[in-house]
Each structure stands twice: as C-alpha cells, then as structure tokens.
Amino acid sequence: MKSALPIKKGYGLLWLMVLLLVACKVTLLSSYDEVTDKVLSQMQQKTTAFFVKSEFNPNAEELKYKNQQQFYIDLKTDATTLRIRNNAVEKNKPMIGMLDLLDENINLMDSLHRNKPNGLLSVNDVRLLKSAFETQYTAMFKFVMALKTRAGLK
Amino acid sequence: MSLNLAALAKDMLNATKPILEGYWKEVKPFVEKESKNFAQNLLMIEKLKKQDKITKDEALLHIQIQKNSYRTVLLAVEGLGLIAVENALNAAIGAIKKAVNTAIGWNLL
C-alpha cells in the first residue's frame, strides 16, 4: 500500500507537465477536420471516376455535357459545403485558398465542357484536366495528412 | 520558338526556391515533380495549338486550370511550412521552458 504513493505523485507531476505543455503550445494552423477529409475524398473519387470513364469510352453518349450536369452540380455542392465549413475556422488560410482554387477549376471545367460543339471533351482535354485535378487533390491530401499526423491521428 | 521543358521547370524551381528557403529540402521533390508536370502540360497545349486541335478560348481555360492547380501545390507547401515552423517554435519553447520557468519562479512557458 505504501509503495503506491510515490507512483501516484509521479503521475500527478507528469500530468501537470503535460497540461503545461499543452497550454504553451504554439498553433499557427487550424486542427485536422475529419469532415473536410471525407468530403474531399468523395470529390476526388467522383472526379477520378469521370476521367476513367472518359478515357475508357471517350465518345459515350453518357459523357455528353447534357448528361453530366448532375456530376457538376454534385461537385459544386461539395466544394461550396467545404468552403463554408472551412471559412468558419480560424487559422485556416491555406485550406481556404486551396478550396477556392478547386471550386474555380470545377467551374472552368464545366465551362469548357458546356461549350464543346458535340458536348464531349476530347481525349486531350481529358488528359490535361486529369493531370491538373490529380495534382490539385494530391496537394490538398498532403496538407490534410500532415494535419492528421500533427493531431496524432496517424 | 518552341518551349523547353527542362528550362521551364528550372526557371520555376529557381523562382520558388528563395520563397521556400526555410523548408526547401523537405518540399523539393514535391515541388520539382509538380513544376515539371505543369511545364509538360504547357508544352501539350502548345502542341495542340500547332496541330489546330485547340481554340484560343479553350487554351485560355486550360492555362487557367493548370495555373490554379500549380497554385494549389504552392499553398499546400505554405501549409506544410507553417506546420514545420510550428514544430520548430514548440521545440524551441520546450528547450528553454525549464530554464525560463526556474529563473522567473513562475511557470510561464
């Protein structure tokens, strides 16, 4: 029974040190947000699926703009949802900037697709768009993963 | 005159290096890869124009998309840099914490 006392005291000191460390920690960025991570993953999957279909069968009727409007509506809804959510968070400038650029690129791709005379993106359009969006999502996931690691979640 | 991929990628790296000096070593492979990718896509747009396979309006849209994509890379690097700075600051505070608190007599840090 007597031997338990120094151990408890030791834990108490350890807890005190942890609390002090937490209290003095410098934070320059917002913390990891699981919802942003999940919605971003869903957006990336939808975009990748569209590019894979376009590569597999570039002239498919299904891929004409008139049949892909729901795809753009879904992506724009996701992007707006994420922007509103992230705008409400302090110290979140890099993520807000990246989401603005993602939103802009979705609108630019929509515009390119909408103005195609035959309603279809060309093989070269798809190649350029796929490369741009892959780069964009990769950069965003790198940052999200770093926030996740920083939070001790990975 | 045709665009030169190696020269484009080198110019982009030289322009970003001074800005990213503090954490250049960590981000170099990522920025290098994406700079090359960006330059490659510009070359493709040039090639499509020469082959009359792209209109001016389409080229402008594609260029803006590529620029936004590259800007996203730089914003991610900025964010990763802030995390690195944050870690460095916390390590620095951790290193002097005991001495400062002992000297002042209060647990300030």
PDB file of N, CA and C in Angstrom, chain A residues 8-78:
ATOM      1  N   LYS A   8       1.823   7.507  -7.563  1.00  0.00           N
ATOM      2  CA  LYS A   8       0.725   8.449  -7.821  1.00  0.00           C
ATOM      3  C   LYS A   8       1.248   9.877  -7.932  1.00  0.00           C
ATOM      4  N   LYS A   9       2.203  10.198  -7.039  1.00  0.00           N
ATOM      5  CA  LYS A   9       2.797  11.537  -7.085  1.00  0.00           C
ATOM      6  C   LYS A   9       3.488  11.753  -8.429  1.00  0.00           C
ATOM      7  N   GLY A  10       4.165  10.697  -8.884  1.00  0.00           N
ATOM      8  CA  GLY A  10       4.875  10.760 -10.169  1.00  0.00           C
ATOM      9  C   GLY A  10       3.900  11.025 -11.314  1.00  0.00           C
ATOM     10  N   TYR A  11       2.768  10.335 -11.300  1.00  0.00           N
ATOM     11  CA  TYR A  11       1.746  10.542 -12.337  1.00  0.00           C
ATOM     12  C   TYR A  11       1.211  11.964 -12.301  1.00  0.00           C
ATOM     13  N   GLY A  12       1.006  12.442 -11.064  1.00  0.00           N
ATOM     14  CA  GLY A  12       0.495  13.815 -10.884  1.00  0.00           C
ATOM     15  C   GLY A  12       1.427  14.835 -11.515  1.00  0.00           C
ATOM     16  N   LEU A  13       2.714  14.657 -11.276  1.00  0.00           N
ATOM     17  CA  LEU A  13       3.706  15.577 -11.864  1.00  0.00           C
ATOM     18  C   LEU A  13       3.705  15.483 -13.383  1.00  0.00           C
ATOM     19  N   LEU A  14       3.601  14.246 -13.860  1.00  0.00           N
ATOM     20  CA  LEU A  14       3.594  14.015 -15.306  1.00  0.00           C
ATOM     21  C   LEU A  14       2.393  14.705 -15.949  1.00  0.00           C
ATOM     22  N   TRP A  15       1.225  14.562 -15.304  1.00  0.00           N
ATOM     23  CA  TRP A  15       0.016  15.212 -15.821  1.00  0.00           C
ATOM     24  C   TRP A  15       0.160  16.735 -15.832  1.00  0.00           C
ATOM     25  N   LEU A  16       0.766  17.235 -14.756  1.00  0.00           N
ATOM     26  CA  LEU A  16       0.979  18.686 -14.641  1.00  0.00           C
ATOM     27  C   LEU A  16       1.859  19.176 -15.790  1.00  0.00           C
ATOM     28  N   MET A  17       2.913  18.395 -16.076  1.00  0.00           N
ATOM     29  CA  MET A  17       3.827  18.766 -17.170  1.00  0.00           C
ATOM     30  C   MET A  17       3.104  18.747 -18.517  1.00  0.00           C
ATOM     31  N   VAL A  18       2.276  17.708 -18.723  1.00  0.00           N
ATOM     32  CA  VAL A  18       1.534  17.592 -19.982  1.00  0.00           C
ATOM     33  C   VAL A  18       0.594  18.779 -20.153  1.00  0.00           C
ATOM     34  N   LEU A  19      -0.107  19.118 -19.030  1.00  0.00           N
ATOM     35  CA  LEU A  19      -1.040  20.255 -19.082  1.00  0.00           C
ATOM     36  C   LEU A  19      -0.310  21.553 -19.410  1.00  0.00           C
ATOM     37  N   LEU A  20       0.862  21.741 -18.813  1.00  0.00           N
ATOM     38  CA  LEU A  20       1.643  22.953 -19.078  1.00  0.00           C
ATOM     39  C   LEU A  20       2.091  23.013 -20.526  1.00  0.00           C
ATOM     40  N   LEU A  21       2.521  21.850 -21.027  1.00  0.00           N
ATOM     41  CA  LEU A  21       2.983  21.796 -22.417  1.00  0.00           C
ATOM     42  C   LEU A  21       1.851  22.163 -23.383  1.00  0.00           C
ATOM     43  N   VAL A  22       0.669  21.579 -23.100  1.00  0.00           N
ATOM     44  CA  VAL A  22      -0.489  21.849 -23.960  1.00  0.00           C
ATOM     45  C   VAL A  22      -0.837  23.329 -23.914  1.00  0.00           C
ATOM     46  N   ALA A  23      -0.811  23.881 -22.694  1.00  0.00           N
ATOM     47  CA  ALA A  23      -1.186  25.286 -22.522  1.00  0.00           C
ATOM     48  C   ALA A  23      -0.230  26.219 -23.265  1.00  0.00           C
ATOM     49  N   CYS A  24       1.041  25.834 -23.394  1.00  0.00           N
ATOM     50  CA  CYS A  24       2.031  26.725 -24.005  1.00  0.00           C
ATOM     51  C   CYS A  24       2.283  26.412 -25.474  1.00  0.00           C
ATOM     52  N   LYS A  25       1.568  25.483 -26.052  1.00  0.00           N
ATOM     53  CA  LYS A  25       1.837  25.074 -27.423  1.00  0.00           C
ATOM     54  C   LYS A  25       1.461  26.171 -28.420  1.00  0.00           C
ATOM     55  N   VAL A  26       2.379  26.422 -29.354  1.00  0.00           N
ATOM     56  CA  VAL A  26       2.130  27.420 -30.393  1.00  0.00           C
ATOM     57  C   VAL A  26       1.321  26.757 -31.499  1.00  0.00           C
ATOM     58  N   THR A  27       0.215  27.367 -31.915  1.00  0.00           N
ATOM     59  CA  THR A  27      -0.550  26.835 -33.049  1.00  0.00           C
ATOM     60  C   THR A  27      -0.706  27.915 -34.119  1.00  0.00           C
ATOM     61  N   LEU A  28      -0.179  27.623 -35.281  1.00  0.00           N
ATOM     62  CA  LEU A  28      -0.248  28.571 -36.396  1.00  0.00           C
ATOM     63  C   LEU A  28      -1.344  28.192 -37.388  1.00  0.00           C
ATOM     64  N   LEU A  29      -1.852  26.966 -37.247  1.00  0.00           N
ATOM     65  CA  LEU A  29      -2.866  26.463 -38.179  1.00  0.00           C
ATOM     66  C   LEU A  29      -4.022  25.806 -37.442  1.00  0.00           C
ATOM     67  N   SER A  30      -5.157  25.759 -38.095  1.00  0.00           N
ATOM     68  CA  SER A  30      -6.310  25.072 -37.531  1.00  0.00           C
ATOM     69  C   SER A  30      -6.013  23.580 -37.396  1.00  0.00           C
ATOM     70  N   SER A  31      -6.858  22.886 -36.649  1.00  0.00           N
ATOM     71  CA  SER A  31      -6.609  21.457 -36.467  1.00  0.00           C
ATOM     72  C   SER A  31      -7.210  20.628 -37.615  1.00  0.00           C
ATOM     73  N   TYR A  32      -6.872  19.362 -37.629  1.00  0.00           N
ATOM     74  CA  TYR A  32      -7.367  18.418 -38.646  1.00  0.00           C
ATOM     75  C   TYR A  32      -8.894  18.328 -38.582  1.00  0.00           C
ATOM     76  N   ASP A  33      -9.538  18.340 -39.740  1.00  0.00           N
ATOM     77  CA  ASP A  33     -11.000  18.238 -39.783  1.00  0.00           C
ATOM     78  C   ASP A  33     -11.403  16.991 -40.570  1.00  0.00           C
ATOM     79  N   GLU A  34     -11.993  16.038 -39.888  1.00  0.00           N
ATOM     80  CA  GLU A  34     -12.355  14.752 -40.492  1.00  0.00           C
ATOM     81  C   GLU A  34     -13.391  14.928 -41.612  1.00  0.00           C
ATOM     82  N   VAL A  35     -14.337  15.863 -41.427  1.00  0.00           N
ATOM     83  CA  VAL A  35     -15.384  16.066 -42.446  1.00  0.00           C
ATOM     84  C   VAL A  35     -14.752  16.568 -43.751  1.00  0.00           C
ATOM     85  N   THR A  36     -13.836  17.517 -43.631  1.00  0.00           N
ATOM     86  CA  THR A  36     -13.158  18.030 -44.832  1.00  0.00           C
ATOM     87  C   THR A  36     -12.428  16.891 -45.547  1.00  0.00           C
ATOM     88  N   ASP A  37     -11.736  16.068 -44.780  1.00  0.00           N
ATOM     89  CA  ASP A  37     -11.001  14.921 -45.323  1.00  0.00           C
ATOM     90  C   ASP A  37     -11.961  13.991 -46.090  1.00  0.00           C
ATOM     91  N   LYS A  38     -13.102  13.668 -45.472  1.00  0.00           N
ATOM     92  CA  LYS A  38     -14.060  12.726 -46.083  1.00  0.00           C
ATOM     93  C   LYS A  38     -14.697  13.310 -47.350  1.00  0.00           C
ATOM     94  N   VAL A  39     -15.160  14.562 -47.272  1.00  0.00           N
ATOM     95  CA  VAL A  39     -15.830  15.167 -48.439  1.00  0.00           C
ATOM     96  C   VAL A  39     -14.837  15.329 -49.592  1.00  0.00           C
ATOM     97  N   LEU A  40     -13.609  15.711 -49.250  1.00  0.00           N
ATOM     98  CA  LEU A  40     -12.566  15.854 -50.274  1.00  0.00           C
ATOM     99  C   LEU A  40     -12.287  14.501 -50.959  1.00  0.00           C
ATOM    100  N   SER A  41     -12.273  13.431 -50.172  1.00  0.00           N
ATOM    101  CA  SER A  41     -12.060  12.079 -50.727  1.00  0.00           C
ATOM    102  C   SER A  41     -13.205  11.708 -51.668  1.00  0.00           C
ATOM    103  N   GLN A  42     -14.439  12.058 -51.279  1.00  0.00           N
ATOM    104  CA  GLN A  42     -15.605  11.756 -52.134  1.00  0.00           C
ATOM    105  C   GLN A  42     -15.514  12.538 -53.451  1.00  0.00           C
ATOM    106  N   MET A  43     -15.101  13.804 -53.353  1.00  0.00           N
ATOM    107  CA  MET A  43     -14.974  14.634 -54.557  1.00  0.00           C
ATOM    108  C   MET A  43     -13.913  14.051 -55.489  1.00  0.00           C
ATOM    109  N   GLN A  44     -12.804  13.633 -54.895  1.00  0.00           N
ATOM    110  CA  GLN A  44     -11.706  13.060 -55.687  1.00  0.00           C
ATOM    111  C   GLN A  44     -12.168  11.775 -56.394  1.00  0.00           C
ATOM    112  N   GLN A  45     -12.950  10.948 -55.687  1.00  0.00           N
ATOM    113  CA  GLN A  45     -13.443   9.698 -56.282  1.00  0.00           C
ATOM    114  C   GLN A  45     -14.387   9.978 -57.451  1.00  0.00           C
ATOM    115  N   LYS A  46     -15.282  10.959 -57.269  1.00  0.00           N
ATOM    116  CA  LYS A  46     -16.225  11.310 -58.340  1.00  0.00           C
ATOM    117  C   LYS A  46     -15.474  11.826 -59.570  1.00  0.00           C
ATOM    118  N   THR A  47     -14.486  12.685 -59.327  1.00  0.00           N
ATOM    119  CA  THR A  47     -13.720  13.266 -60.445  1.00  0.00           C
ATOM    120  C   THR A  47     -12.925  12.179 -61.167  1.00  0.00           C
ATOM    121  N   THR A  48     -12.271  11.322 -60.385  1.00  0.00           N
ATOM    122  CA  THR A  48     -11.477  10.239 -60.988  1.00  0.00           C
ATOM    123  C   THR A  48     -12.377   9.314 -61.803  1.00  0.00           C
ATOM    124  N   ALA A  49     -13.555   8.973 -61.263  1.00  0.00           N
ATOM    125  CA  ALA A  49     -14.483   8.088 -61.985  1.00  0.00           C
ATOM    126  C   ALA A  49     -14.872   8.705 -63.327  1.00  0.00           C
ATOM    127  N   PHE A  50     -15.096  10.025 -63.337  1.00  0.00           N
ATOM    128  CA  PHE A  50     -15.455  10.710 -64.585  1.00  0.00           C
ATOM    129  C   PHE A  50     -14.309  10.609 -65.605  1.00  0.00           C
ATOM    130  N   PHE A  51     -13.076  10.828 -65.152  1.00  0.00           N
ATOM    131  CA  PHE A  51     -11.936  10.776 -66.076  1.00  0.00           C
ATOM    132  C   PHE A  51     -11.687   9.349 -66.582  1.00  0.00           C
ATOM    133  N   VAL A  52     -11.847   8.370 -65.698  1.00  0.00           N
ATOM    134  CA  VAL A  52     -11.635   6.974 -66.107  1.00  0.00           C
ATOM    135  C   VAL A  52     -12.661   6.585 -67.174  1.00  0.00           C
ATOM    136  N   LYS A  53     -13.927   6.971 -66.971  1.00  0.00           N
ATOM    137  CA  LYS A  53     -14.985   6.687 -67.965  1.00  0.00           C
ATOM    138  C   LYS A  53     -14.646   7.372 -69.285  1.00  0.00           C
ATOM    139  N   SER A  54     -14.161   8.614 -69.200  1.00  0.00           N
ATOM    140  CA  SER A  54     -13.828   9.387 -70.413  1.00  0.00           C
ATOM    141  C   SER A  54     -12.676   8.765 -71.179  1.00  0.00           C
ATOM    142  N   GLU A  55     -11.719   8.181 -70.442  1.00  0.00           N
ATOM    143  CA  GLU A  55     -10.582   7.532 -71.098  1.00  0.00           C
ATOM    144  C   GLU A  55     -11.003   6.206 -71.720  1.00  0.00           C
ATOM    145  N   PHE A  56     -11.882   5.506 -71.024  1.00  0.00           N
ATOM    146  CA  PHE A  56     -12.310   4.176 -71.459  1.00  0.00           C
ATOM    147  C   PHE A  56     -13.189   4.245 -72.702  1.00  0.00           C
ATOM    148  N   ASN A  57     -14.114   5.208 -72.708  1.00  0.00           N
ATOM    149  CA  ASN A  57     -15.032   5.325 -73.846  1.00  0.00           C
ATOM    150  C   ASN A  57     -15.311   6.809 -74.127  1.00  0.00           C
ATOM    151  N   PRO A  58     -14.346   7.516 -74.772  1.00  0.00           N
ATOM    152  CA  PRO A  58     -14.442   8.979 -74.903  1.00  0.00           C
ATOM    153  C   PRO A  58     -15.672   9.480 -75.656  1.00  0.00           C
ATOM    154  N   ASN A  59     -16.267   8.650 -76.506  1.00  0.00           N
ATOM    155  CA  ASN A  59     -17.413   9.124 -77.304  1.00  0.00           C
ATOM    156  C   ASN A  59     -18.775   8.668 -76.757  1.00  0.00           C
ATOM    157  N   ALA A  60     -18.777   8.164 -75.542  1.00  0.00           N
ATOM    158  CA  ALA A  60     -20.039   7.652 -74.966  1.00  0.00           C
ATOM    159  C   ALA A  60     -21.069   8.770 -74.818  1.00  0.00           C
ATOM    160  N   GLU A  61     -22.299   8.454 -75.172  1.00  0.00           N
ATOM    161  CA  GLU A  61     -23.419   9.404 -75.068  1.00  0.00           C
ATOM    162  C   GLU A  61     -23.557   9.915 -73.631  1.00  0.00           C
ATOM    163  N   GLU A  62     -23.306   8.999 -72.713  1.00  0.00           N
ATOM    164  CA  GLU A  62     -23.410   9.288 -71.272  1.00  0.00           C
ATOM    165  C   GLU A  62     -22.491  10.454 -70.852  1.00  0.00           C
ATOM    166  N   LEU A  63     -21.375  10.618 -71.598  1.00  0.00           N
ATOM    167  CA  LEU A  63     -20.385  11.637 -71.213  1.00  0.00           C
ATOM    168  C   LEU A  63     -20.645  13.017 -71.826  1.00  0.00           C
ATOM    169  N   LYS A  64     -21.710  13.120 -72.630  1.00  0.00           N
ATOM    170  CA  LYS A  64     -22.045  14.432 -73.191  1.00  0.00           C
ATOM    171  C   LYS A  64     -22.473  15.375 -72.073  1.00  0.00           C
ATOM    172  N   TYR A  65     -22.208  16.674 -72.264  1.00  0.00           N
ATOM    173  CA  TYR A  65     -22.468  17.651 -71.208  1.00  0.00           C
ATOM    174  C   TYR A  65     -23.896  17.571 -70.667  1.00  0.00           C
ATOM    175  N   LYS A  66     -24.846  17.425 -71.584  1.00  0.00           N
ATOM    176  CA  LYS A  66     -26.258  17.400 -71.156  1.00  0.00           C
ATOM    177  C   LYS A  66     -26.537  16.244 -70.187  1.00  0.00           C
ATOM    178  N   ASN A  67     -25.712  15.186 -70.266  1.00  0.00           N
ATOM    179  CA  ASN A  67     -25.911  14.039 -69.370  1.00  0.00           C
ATOM    180  C   ASN A  67     -24.998  14.064 -68.143  1.00  0.00           C
ATOM    181  N   GLN A  68     -24.172  15.086 -68.057  1.00  0.00           N
ATOM    182  CA  GLN A  68     -23.212  15.162 -66.948  1.00  0.00           C
ATOM    183  C   GLN A  68     -23.470  16.337 -66.018  1.00  0.00           C
ATOM    184  N   GLN A  69     -24.622  16.973 -66.185  1.00  0.00           N
ATOM    185  CA  GLN A  69     -24.872  18.159 -65.364  1.00  0.00           C
ATOM    186  C   GLN A  69     -24.963  17.827 -63.870  1.00  0.00           C
ATOM    187  N   GLN A  70     -25.494  16.639 -63.556  1.00  0.00           N
ATOM    188  CA  GLN A  70     -25.585  16.234 -62.152  1.00  0.00           C
ATOM    189  C   GLN A  70     -24.189  16.083 -61.534  1.00  0.00           C
ATOM    190  N   PHE A  71     -23.244  15.592 -62.342  1.00  0.00           N
ATOM    191  CA  PHE A  71     -21.856  15.440 -61.884  1.00  0.00           C
ATOM    192  C   PHE A  71     -21.299  16.798 -61.441  1.00  0.00           C
ATOM    193  N   TYR A  72     -21.527  17.827 -62.280  1.00  0.00           N
ATOM    194  CA  TYR A  72     -21.028  19.164 -61.946  1.00  0.00           C
ATOM    195  C   TYR A  72     -21.782  19.765 -60.747  1.00  0.00           C
ATOM    196  N   ILE A  73     -23.099  19.534 -60.705  1.00  0.00           N
ATOM    197  CA  ILE A  73     -23.888  20.051 -59.573  1.00  0.00           C
ATOM    198  C   ILE A  73     -23.375  19.435 -58.253  1.00  0.00           C
ATOM    199  N   ASP A  74     -23.129  18.117 -58.278  1.00  0.00           N
ATOM    200  CA  ASP A  74     -22.644  17.429 -57.067  1.00  0.00           C
ATOM    201  C   ASP A  74     -21.294  17.981 -56.626  1.00  0.00           C
ATOM    202  N   LEU A  75     -20.375  18.130 -57.597  1.00  0.00           N
ATOM    203  CA  LEU A  75     -19.035  18.632 -57.255  1.00  0.00           C
ATOM    204  C   LEU A  75     -19.095  20.057 -56.709  1.00  0.00           C
ATOM    205  N   LYS A  76     -19.923  20.901 -57.360  1.00  0.00           N
ATOM    206  CA  LYS A  76     -20.036  22.297 -56.910  1.00  0.00           C
ATOM    207  C   LYS A  76     -20.670  22.373 -55.520  1.00  0.00           C
ATOM    208  N   THR A  77     -21.640  21.494 -55.255  1.00  0.00           N
ATOM    209  CA  THR A  77     -22.281  21.464 -53.934  1.00  0.00           C
ATOM    210  C   THR A  77     -21.254  21.081 -52.865  1.00  0.00           C
ATOM    211  N   ASP A  78     -20.477  20.023 -53.165  1.00  0.00           N
ATOM    212  CA  ASP A  78     -19.438  19.582 -52.215  1.00  0.00           C
ATOM    213  C   ASP A  78     -18.425  20.700 -51.964  1.00  0.00           C
TER     214      ASP A  78
END
